[in-house]
CSV table of C-alpha atoms in Angstrom, one decimal:
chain,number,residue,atom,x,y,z
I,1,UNK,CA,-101.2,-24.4,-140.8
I,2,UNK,CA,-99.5,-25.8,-137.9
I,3,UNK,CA,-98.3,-29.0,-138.2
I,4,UNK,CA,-99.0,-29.6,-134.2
I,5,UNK,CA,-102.3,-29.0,-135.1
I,6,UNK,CA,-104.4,-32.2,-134.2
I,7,UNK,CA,-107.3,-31.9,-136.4
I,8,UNK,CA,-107.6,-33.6,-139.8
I,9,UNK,CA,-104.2,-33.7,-141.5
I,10,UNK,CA,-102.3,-32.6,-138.5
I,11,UNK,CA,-98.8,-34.2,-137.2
I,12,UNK,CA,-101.4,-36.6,-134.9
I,13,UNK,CA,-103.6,-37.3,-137.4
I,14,UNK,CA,-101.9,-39.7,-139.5
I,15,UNK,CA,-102.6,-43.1,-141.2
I,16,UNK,CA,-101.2,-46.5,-139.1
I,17,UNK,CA,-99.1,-46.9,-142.0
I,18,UNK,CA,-96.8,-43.1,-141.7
I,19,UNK,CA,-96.7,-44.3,-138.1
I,20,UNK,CA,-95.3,-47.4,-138.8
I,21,UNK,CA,-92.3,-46.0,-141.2
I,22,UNK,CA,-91.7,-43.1,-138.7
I,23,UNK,CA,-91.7,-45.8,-135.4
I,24,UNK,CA,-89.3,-48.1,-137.3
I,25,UNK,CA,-87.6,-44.5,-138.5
I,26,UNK,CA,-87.1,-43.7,-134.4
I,27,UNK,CA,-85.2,-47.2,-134.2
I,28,UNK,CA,-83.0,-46.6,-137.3
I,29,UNK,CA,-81.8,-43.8,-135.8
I,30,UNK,CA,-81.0,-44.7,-132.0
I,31,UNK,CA,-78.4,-47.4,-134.2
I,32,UNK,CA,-76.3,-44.3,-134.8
I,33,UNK,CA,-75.8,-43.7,-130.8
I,34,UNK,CA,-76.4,-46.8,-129.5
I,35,UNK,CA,-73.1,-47.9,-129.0
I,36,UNK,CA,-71.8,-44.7,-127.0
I,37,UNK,CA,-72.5,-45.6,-123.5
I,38,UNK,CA,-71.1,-49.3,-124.3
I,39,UNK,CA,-67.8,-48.1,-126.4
I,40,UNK,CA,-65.7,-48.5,-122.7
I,41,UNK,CA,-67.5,-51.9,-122.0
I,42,UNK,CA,-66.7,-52.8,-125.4
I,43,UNK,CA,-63.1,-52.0,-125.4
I,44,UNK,CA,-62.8,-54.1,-122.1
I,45,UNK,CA,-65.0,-56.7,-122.9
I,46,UNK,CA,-63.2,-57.3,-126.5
I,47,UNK,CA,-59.8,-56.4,-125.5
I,48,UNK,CA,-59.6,-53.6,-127.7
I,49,UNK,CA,-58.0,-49.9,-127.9
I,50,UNK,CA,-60.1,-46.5,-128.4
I,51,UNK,CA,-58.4,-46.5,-131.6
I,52,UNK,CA,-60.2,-49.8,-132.5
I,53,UNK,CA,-63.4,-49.8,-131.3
I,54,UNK,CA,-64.2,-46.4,-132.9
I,55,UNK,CA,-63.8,-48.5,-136.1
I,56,UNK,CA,-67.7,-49.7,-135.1
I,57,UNK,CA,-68.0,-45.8,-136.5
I,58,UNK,CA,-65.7,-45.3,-139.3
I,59,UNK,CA,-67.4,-48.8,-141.2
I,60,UNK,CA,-71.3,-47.7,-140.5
I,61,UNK,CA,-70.9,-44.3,-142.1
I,62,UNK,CA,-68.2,-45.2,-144.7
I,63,UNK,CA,-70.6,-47.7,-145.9
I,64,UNK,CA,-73.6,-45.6,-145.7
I,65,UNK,CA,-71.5,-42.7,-147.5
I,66,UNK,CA,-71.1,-44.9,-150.6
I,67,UNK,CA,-74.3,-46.3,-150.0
I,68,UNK,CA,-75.7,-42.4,-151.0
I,69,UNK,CA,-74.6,-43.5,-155.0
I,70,UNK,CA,-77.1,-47.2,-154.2
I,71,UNK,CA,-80.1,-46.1,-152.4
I,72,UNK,CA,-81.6,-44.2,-155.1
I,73,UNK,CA,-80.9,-46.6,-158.1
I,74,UNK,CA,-82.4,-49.5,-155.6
I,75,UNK,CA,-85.3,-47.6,-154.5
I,76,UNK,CA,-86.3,-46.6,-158.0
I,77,UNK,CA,-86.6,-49.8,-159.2
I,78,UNK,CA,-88.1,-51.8,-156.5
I,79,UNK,CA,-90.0,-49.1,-154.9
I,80,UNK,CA,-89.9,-47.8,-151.4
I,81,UNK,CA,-91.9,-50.2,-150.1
I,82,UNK,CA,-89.5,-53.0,-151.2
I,83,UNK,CA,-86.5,-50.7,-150.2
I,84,UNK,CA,-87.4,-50.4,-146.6
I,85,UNK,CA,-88.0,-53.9,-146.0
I,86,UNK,CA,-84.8,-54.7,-147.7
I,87,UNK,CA,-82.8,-52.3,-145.6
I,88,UNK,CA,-84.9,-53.6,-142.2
I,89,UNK,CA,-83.7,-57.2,-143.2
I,90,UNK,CA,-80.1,-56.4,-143.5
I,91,UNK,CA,-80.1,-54.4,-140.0
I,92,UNK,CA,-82.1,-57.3,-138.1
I,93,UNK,CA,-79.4,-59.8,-139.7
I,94,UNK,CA,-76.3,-57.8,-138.9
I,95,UNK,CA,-77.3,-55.8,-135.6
I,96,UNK,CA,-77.9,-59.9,-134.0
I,97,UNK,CA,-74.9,-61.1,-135.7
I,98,UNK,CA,-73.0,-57.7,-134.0
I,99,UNK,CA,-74.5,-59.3,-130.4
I,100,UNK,CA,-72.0,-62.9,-130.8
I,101,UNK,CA,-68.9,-60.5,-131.9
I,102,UNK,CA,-66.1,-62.6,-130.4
I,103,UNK,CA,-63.3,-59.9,-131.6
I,104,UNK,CA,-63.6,-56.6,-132.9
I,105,UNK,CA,-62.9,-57.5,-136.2
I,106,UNK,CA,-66.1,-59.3,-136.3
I,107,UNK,CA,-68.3,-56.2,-134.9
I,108,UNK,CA,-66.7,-54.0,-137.2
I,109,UNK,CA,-67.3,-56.3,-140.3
I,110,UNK,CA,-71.4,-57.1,-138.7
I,111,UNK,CA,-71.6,-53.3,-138.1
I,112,UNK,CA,-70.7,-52.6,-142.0
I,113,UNK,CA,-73.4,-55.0,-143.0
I,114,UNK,CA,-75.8,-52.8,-140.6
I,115,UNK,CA,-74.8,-49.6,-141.7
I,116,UNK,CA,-75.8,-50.8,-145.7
I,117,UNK,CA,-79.1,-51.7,-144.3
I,118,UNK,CA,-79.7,-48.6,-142.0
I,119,UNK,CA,-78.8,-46.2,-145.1
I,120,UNK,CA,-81.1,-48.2,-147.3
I,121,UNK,CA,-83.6,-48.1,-144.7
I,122,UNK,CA,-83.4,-44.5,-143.7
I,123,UNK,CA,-82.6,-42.8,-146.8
I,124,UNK,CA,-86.1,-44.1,-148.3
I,125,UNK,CA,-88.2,-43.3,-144.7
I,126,UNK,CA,-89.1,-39.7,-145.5
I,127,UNK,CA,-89.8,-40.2,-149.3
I,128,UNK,CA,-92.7,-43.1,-147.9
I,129,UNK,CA,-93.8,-40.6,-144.8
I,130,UNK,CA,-93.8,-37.7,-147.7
I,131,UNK,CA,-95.8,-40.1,-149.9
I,132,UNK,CA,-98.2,-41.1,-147.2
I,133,UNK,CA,-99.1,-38.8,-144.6
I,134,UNK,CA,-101.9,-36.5,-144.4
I,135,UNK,CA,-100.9,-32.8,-144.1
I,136,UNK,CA,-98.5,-32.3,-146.8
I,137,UNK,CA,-94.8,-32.6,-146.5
I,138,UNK,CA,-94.3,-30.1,-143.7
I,139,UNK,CA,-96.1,-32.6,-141.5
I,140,UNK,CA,-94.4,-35.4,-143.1
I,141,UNK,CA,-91.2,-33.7,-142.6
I,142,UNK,CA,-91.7,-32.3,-139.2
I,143,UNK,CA,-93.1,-36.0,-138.4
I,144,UNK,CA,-89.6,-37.4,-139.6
I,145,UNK,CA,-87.3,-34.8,-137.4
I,146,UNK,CA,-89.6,-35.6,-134.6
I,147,UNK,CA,-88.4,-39.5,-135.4
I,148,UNK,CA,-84.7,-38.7,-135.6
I,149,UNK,CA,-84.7,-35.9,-132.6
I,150,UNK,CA,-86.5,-39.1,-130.8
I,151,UNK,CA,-83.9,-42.3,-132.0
I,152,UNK,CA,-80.8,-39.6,-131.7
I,153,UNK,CA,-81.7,-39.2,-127.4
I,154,UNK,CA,-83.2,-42.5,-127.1
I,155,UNK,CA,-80.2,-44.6,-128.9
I,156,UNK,CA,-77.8,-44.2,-126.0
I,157,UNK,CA,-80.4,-44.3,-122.9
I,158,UNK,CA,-81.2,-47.9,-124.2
I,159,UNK,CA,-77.4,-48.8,-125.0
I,160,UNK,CA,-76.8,-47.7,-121.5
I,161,UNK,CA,-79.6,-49.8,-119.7
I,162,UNK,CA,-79.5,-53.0,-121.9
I,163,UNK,CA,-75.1,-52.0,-121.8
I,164,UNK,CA,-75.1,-52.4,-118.2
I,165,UNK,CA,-75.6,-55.8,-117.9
I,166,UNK,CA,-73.7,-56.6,-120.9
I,167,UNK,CA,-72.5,-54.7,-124.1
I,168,UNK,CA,-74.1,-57.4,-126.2
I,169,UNK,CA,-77.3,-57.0,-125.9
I,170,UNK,CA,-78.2,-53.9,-127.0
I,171,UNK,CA,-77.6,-55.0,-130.5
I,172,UNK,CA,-79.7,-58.1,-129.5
I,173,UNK,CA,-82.8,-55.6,-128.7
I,174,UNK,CA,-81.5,-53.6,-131.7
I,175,UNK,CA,-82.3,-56.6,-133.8
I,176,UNK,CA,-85.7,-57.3,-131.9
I,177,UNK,CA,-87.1,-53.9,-132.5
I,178,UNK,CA,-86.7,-53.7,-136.1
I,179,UNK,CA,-88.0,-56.9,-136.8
I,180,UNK,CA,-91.2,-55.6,-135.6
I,181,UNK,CA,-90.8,-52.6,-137.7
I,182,UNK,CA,-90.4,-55.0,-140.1
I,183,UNK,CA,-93.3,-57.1,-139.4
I,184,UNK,CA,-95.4,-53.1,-138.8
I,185,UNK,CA,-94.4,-52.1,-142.5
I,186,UNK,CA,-95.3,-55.3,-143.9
I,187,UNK,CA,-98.9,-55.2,-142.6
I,188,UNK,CA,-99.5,-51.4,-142.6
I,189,UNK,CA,-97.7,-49.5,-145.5
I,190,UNK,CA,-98.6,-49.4,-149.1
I,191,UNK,CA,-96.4,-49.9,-152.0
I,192,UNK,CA,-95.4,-46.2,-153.3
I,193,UNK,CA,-95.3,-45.1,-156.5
I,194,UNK,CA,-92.1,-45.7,-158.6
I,195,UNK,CA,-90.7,-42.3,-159.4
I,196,UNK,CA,-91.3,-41.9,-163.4
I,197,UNK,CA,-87.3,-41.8,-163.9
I,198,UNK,CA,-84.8,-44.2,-162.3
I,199,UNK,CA,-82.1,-43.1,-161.0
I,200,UNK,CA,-78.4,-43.8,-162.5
I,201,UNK,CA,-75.5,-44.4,-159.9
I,202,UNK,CA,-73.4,-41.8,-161.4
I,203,UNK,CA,-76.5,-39.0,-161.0
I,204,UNK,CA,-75.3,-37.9,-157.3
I,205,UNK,CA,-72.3,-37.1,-158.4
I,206,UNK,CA,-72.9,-35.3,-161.8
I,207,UNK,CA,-75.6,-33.4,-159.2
I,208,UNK,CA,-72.1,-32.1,-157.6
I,209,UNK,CA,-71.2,-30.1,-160.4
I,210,UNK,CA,-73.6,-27.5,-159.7
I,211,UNK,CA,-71.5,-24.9,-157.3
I,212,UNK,CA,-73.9,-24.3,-154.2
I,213,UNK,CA,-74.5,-27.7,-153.5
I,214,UNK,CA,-71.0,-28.7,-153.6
I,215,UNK,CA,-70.3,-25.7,-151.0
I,216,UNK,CA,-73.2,-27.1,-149.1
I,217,UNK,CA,-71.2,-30.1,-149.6
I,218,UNK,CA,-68.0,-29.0,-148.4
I,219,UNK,CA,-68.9,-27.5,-145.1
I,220,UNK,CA,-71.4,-30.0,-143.8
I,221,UNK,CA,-68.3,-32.4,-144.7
I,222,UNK,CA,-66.4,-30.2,-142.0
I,223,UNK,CA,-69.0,-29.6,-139.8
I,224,UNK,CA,-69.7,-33.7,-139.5
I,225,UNK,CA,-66.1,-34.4,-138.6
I,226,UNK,CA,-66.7,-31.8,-135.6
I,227,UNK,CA,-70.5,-33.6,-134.9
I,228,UNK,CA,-69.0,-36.9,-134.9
I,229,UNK,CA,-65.9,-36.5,-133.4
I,230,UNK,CA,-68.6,-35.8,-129.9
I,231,UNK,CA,-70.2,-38.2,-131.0
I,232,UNK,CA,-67.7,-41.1,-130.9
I,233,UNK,CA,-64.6,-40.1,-129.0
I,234,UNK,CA,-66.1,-37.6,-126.2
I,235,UNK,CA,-67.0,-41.2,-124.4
I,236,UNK,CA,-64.0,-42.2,-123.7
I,237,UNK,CA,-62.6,-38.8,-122.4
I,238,UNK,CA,-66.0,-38.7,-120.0
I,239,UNK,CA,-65.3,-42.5,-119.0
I,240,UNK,CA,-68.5,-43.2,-117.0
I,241,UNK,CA,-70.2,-46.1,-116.4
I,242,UNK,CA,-72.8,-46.9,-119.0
I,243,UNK,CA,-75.9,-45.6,-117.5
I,244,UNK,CA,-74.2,-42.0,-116.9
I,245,UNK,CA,-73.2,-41.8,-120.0
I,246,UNK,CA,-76.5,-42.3,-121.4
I,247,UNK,CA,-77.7,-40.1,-119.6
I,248,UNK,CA,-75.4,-37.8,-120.9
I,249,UNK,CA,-76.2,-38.5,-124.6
I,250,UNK,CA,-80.1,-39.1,-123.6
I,251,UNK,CA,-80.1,-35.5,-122.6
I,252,UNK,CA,-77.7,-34.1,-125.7
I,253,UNK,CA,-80.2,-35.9,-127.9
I,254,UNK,CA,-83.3,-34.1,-126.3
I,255,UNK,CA,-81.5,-30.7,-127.0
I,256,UNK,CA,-80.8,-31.7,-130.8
I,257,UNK,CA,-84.4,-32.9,-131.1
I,258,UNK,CA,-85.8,-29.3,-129.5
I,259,UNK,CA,-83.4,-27.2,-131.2
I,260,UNK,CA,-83.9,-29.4,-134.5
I,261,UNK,CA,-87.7,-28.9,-134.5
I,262,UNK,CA,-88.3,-26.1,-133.0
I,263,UNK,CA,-86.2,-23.6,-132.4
I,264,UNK,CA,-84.3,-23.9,-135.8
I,265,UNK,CA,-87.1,-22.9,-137.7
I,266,UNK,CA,-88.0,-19.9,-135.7
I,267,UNK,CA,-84.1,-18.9,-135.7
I,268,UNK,CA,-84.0,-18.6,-139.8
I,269,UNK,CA,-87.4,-16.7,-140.0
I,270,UNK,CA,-85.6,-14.3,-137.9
I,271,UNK,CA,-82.4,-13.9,-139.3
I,272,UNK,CA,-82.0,-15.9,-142.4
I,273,UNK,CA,-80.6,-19.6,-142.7
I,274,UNK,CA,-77.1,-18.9,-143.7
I,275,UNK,CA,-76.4,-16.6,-140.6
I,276,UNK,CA,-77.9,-18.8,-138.5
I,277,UNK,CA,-75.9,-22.2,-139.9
I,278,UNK,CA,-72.7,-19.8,-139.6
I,279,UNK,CA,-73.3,-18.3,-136.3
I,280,UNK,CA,-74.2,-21.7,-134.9
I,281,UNK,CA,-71.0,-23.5,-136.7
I,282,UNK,CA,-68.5,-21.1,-134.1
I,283,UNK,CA,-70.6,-21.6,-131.0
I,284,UNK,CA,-70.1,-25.2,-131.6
I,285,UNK,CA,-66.8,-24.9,-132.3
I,286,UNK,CA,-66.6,-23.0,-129.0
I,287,UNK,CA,-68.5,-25.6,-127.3
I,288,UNK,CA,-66.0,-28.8,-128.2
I,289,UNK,CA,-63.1,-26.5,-127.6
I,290,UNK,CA,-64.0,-25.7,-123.7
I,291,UNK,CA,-64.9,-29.6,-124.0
I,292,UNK,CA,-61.9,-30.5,-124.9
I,293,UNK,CA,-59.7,-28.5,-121.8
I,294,UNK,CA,-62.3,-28.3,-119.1
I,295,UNK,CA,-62.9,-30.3,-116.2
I,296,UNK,CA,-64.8,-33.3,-115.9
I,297,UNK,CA,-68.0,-31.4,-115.2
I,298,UNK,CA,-67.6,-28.8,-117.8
I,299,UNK,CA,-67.3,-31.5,-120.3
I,300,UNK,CA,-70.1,-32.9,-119.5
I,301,UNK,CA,-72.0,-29.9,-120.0
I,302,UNK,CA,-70.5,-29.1,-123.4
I,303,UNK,CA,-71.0,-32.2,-124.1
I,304,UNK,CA,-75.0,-31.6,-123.7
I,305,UNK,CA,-74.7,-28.2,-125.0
I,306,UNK,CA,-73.5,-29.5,-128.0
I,307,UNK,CA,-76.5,-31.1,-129.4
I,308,UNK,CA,-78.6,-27.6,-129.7
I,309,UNK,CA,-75.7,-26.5,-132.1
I,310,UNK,CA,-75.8,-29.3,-133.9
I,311,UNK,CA,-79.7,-30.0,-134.2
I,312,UNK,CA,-79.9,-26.2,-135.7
I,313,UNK,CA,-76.9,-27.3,-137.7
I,314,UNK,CA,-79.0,-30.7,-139.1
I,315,UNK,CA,-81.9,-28.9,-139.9
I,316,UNK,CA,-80.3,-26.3,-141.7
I,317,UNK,CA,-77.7,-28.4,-143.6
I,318,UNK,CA,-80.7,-30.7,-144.7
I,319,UNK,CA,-83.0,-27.5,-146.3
I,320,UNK,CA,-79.7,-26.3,-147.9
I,321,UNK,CA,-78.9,-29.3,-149.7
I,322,UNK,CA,-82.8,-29.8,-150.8
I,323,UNK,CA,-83.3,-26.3,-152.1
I,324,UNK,CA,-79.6,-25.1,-153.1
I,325,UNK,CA,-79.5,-26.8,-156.9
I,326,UNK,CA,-83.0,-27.5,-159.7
I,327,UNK,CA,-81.0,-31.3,-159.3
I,328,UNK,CA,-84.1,-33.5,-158.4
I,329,UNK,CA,-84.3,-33.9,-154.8
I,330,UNK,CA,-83.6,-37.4,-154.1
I,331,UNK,CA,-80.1,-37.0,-156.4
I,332,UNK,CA,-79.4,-33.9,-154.5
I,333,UNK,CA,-79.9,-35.4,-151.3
I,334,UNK,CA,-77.8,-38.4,-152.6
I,335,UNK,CA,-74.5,-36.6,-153.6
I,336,UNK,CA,-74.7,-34.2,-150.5
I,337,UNK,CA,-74.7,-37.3,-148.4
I,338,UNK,CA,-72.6,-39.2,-150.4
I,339,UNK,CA,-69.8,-35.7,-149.3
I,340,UNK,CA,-70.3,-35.4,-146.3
I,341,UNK,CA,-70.7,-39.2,-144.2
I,342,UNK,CA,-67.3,-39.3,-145.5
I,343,UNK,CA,-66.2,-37.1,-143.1
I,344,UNK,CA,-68.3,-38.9,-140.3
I,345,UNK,CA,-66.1,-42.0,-140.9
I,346,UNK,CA,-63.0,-40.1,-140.7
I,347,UNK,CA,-63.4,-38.4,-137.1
I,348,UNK,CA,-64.0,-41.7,-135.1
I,349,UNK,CA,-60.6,-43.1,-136.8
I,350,UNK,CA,-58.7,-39.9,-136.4
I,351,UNK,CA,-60.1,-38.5,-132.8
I,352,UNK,CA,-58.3,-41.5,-131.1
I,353,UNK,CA,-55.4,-41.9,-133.6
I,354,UNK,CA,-54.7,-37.7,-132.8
I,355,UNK,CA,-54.8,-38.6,-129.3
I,356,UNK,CA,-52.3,-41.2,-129.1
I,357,UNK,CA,-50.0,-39.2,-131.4
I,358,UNK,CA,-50.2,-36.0,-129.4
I,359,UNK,CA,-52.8,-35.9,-126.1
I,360,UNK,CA,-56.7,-35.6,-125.1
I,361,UNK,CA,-57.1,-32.0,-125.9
I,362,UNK,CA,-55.8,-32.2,-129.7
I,363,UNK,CA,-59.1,-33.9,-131.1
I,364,UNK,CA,-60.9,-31.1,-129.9
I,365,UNK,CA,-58.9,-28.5,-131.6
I,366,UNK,CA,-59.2,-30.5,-134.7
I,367,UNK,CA,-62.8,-30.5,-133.9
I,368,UNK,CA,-63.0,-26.9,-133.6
I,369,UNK,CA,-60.8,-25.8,-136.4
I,370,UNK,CA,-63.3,-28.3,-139.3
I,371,UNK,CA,-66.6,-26.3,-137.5
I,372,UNK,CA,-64.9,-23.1,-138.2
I,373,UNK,CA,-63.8,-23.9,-141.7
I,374,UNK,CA,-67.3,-25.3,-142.4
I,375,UNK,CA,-68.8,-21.7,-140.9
I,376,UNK,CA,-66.0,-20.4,-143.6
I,377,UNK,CA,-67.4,-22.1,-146.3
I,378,UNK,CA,-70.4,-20.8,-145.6
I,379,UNK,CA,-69.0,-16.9,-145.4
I,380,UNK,CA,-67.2,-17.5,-149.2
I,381,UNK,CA,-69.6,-19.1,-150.8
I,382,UNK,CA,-72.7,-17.5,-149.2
I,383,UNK,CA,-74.0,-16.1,-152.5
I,384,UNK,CA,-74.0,-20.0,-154.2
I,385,UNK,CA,-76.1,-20.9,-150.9
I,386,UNK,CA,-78.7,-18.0,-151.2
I,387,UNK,CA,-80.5,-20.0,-154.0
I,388,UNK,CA,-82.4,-21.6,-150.9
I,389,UNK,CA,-84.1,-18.6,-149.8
I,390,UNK,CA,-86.2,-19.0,-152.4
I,391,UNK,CA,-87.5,-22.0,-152.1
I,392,UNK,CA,-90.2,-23.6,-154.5
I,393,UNK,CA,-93.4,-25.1,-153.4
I,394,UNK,CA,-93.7,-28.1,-152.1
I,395,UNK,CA,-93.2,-30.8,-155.5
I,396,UNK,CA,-95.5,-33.6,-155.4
I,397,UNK,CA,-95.1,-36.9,-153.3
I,398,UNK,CA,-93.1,-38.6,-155.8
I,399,UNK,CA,-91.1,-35.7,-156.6
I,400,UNK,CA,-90.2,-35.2,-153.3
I,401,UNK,CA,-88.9,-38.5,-152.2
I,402,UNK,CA,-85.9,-37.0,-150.6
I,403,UNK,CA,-82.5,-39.2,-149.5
I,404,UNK,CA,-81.7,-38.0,-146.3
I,405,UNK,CA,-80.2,-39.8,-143.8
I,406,UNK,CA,-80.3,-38.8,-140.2
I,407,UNK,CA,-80.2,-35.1,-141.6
């Protein structure tokens, strides 16, 4: 069936409270790019270096990365229900407490605290939409790429239109908005069922033992230093004014919602998931490469290109590391994660640091060089990763309460 399909259990036809958890789901995510437009205005209005402000970076996903081993063991004793709120609470707290920084050390320590809640937040969204919705999971799951694809390219249009007047107050409207995702989940969504095992904090990482997810692992640990190293660094070699760069990240984010969705899917019915992850690892590496020594306007451009590569990339990554291992999903998920935001700390520290130490085009190179040896990874190991082409029915509800953050 198609999951567009608006009659009874289609992707439109879903109860108030899937709607809820995937609205509050679209504001969890446009945290992750909210702060590009603002990272100059930041720098200025804080008195900070490139070096320093891409520290707002390096804590959210460094926390969320260990926060992989938490999320699980939390949401299997509380519930999801319990879980979500929980996470919501910490990113209202933390994302208004971000908005009266008064150094960076301060925004950096508030934006930790935000990153704990996000991943507790986001890592439980598609287990409740799975749990919920009508349609199955493929219009559960289609429903929750639609979210991200919609917070990634809607994150930095509204850091760049609250950003222009001042870089405080997009965490201010952060804060707003998911208070009344808060106050949405509280009225609309049922508590889920408790998964019939808990989950241990050690599980994830016994889940890495088994070889193909580790490869999966491995390379989307390479590929995320390349994602993120656009991401957080490729704003301060554009150097616009907020609202340009936005709209720069505003349209990068509509490509990785179209190619995520949509044109990923019909890509590895064609030609199979692993050349298609492979294929699209060296076009991005391509991409940040021309990026990296072009002009001004062809940065800019790769700089939009970039997000088709990496929303086939997301979508692939994500069915890898859910079908790859017979490790329940939400464990899998959990150690896969736990790998690979490691790296997406790492590139917003090192991008600048490489810069100082060398010049502007080096971070690219780096960039290009982790995508390739992620597309590598993928080449050795391919017969470790073909366990996903076989993939299982869909599990039920509870089984299938999948940790996965922003893909």
């Amino acid at each position: 069936m198609d999951a567009f399909d608006s009659g009874a259990g289609g992707l439109l036809k879903q109860p108030k409270s899937v709607w809820a958890t995937a609205g509050a789901s679209v504001v969890a995510f446009m945290g992750i790019g909210l702060v590009d437009p603002i990272l100059p205005s930041i720098a200025q209005g804080l008195d900070a270096t490139a070096s320093q402000v891409s520290l707002l970076f390096t804590s959210y996903f460094l926390i969320t990365a260990v926060a992989m081993l938490v999320t699980g063991f939390v949401s299997s004793r509380i519930g999801g229900k319990k879980t979500l709120l929980l996470g919501l609470a910490f990113v209202v707290v933390f994302a208004g407490l971000a908005g009266t920084s008064g150094s960076v050390a301060e925004l950096v320590g508030f934006r930790t605290g935000w990153g704990l809640g996000n991943a507790l937040f986001v890592s439980t969204a598609l287990a409740v939409i799975v749990g919920a919705a009508a349609g199955g999971s493929a219009a559960a799951i289609l429903l929750y790429e639609s979210a991200l694809g919609l917070g990634m390219a809607c994150g930095p249009l509204l850091g760049a239109l609250l950003g222009d007047a001042s870089w405080r107050y997009p965490f201010f409207g952060t804060a707003f908005l998911m208070a009344v995702g808060f106050l949405c989940i509280t009225v609309f969504l049922k508590e889920q069922p408790k998964p019939a095992r808990r989950t241990s904090l050690l599980d994830p990482l016994r889940a890495l033992g088994h070889g193909g997810l580790a490869s999966a692992a491995v390379s989307a640990f390479f590929y995320n230093y390349t994602f993120f190293t656009v991401l957080a660094f490729t704003p301060f070699v554009l150097n616009m004014s907020p609202y340009r760069s936005g709209a720069v990240f505003f349209a990068w984010g509509v490509l990785l919602a179209v190619f995520s969705v949509i044109v990923a899917p019909r890509l590895q019915k064609r030609f199979g998931s692993l050349k298609v992850l492979g294929g699209s690892l060296v076009l991005l590496a391509a991409d940040v490469l021309v990026l990296g020594y072009g002009s001004h306007t062809t940065a800019v451009v790769c700089t939009i290109l970039s997000g088709a590569f990496i929303g086939v990339n997301n979508t692939v990554y994500t069915e890898l590391a859910l079908g790859v291992s017979d490790a329940p999903r939400p464990v899998a998920s959990a150690g896969y994660n736990f790998v690979r935001w490691f790296a997406a700390a790492a590139a917003p520290f090192f991008a600048p640091k490489i810069e100082e130490w060398t010049d502007g085009h080096v971070p690219f190179v780096v960039a290009a060089v982790t995508a390739v040896a992620g597309a590598a990874v993928v080449v050795v190991r391919r017969k470790a990763l073909t366990h996903e082409a076989e993939e299982p029915e869909p599990r039920h509800a509870t089984e299938d309460s999948v940790t996965v953050f922003a893909n």
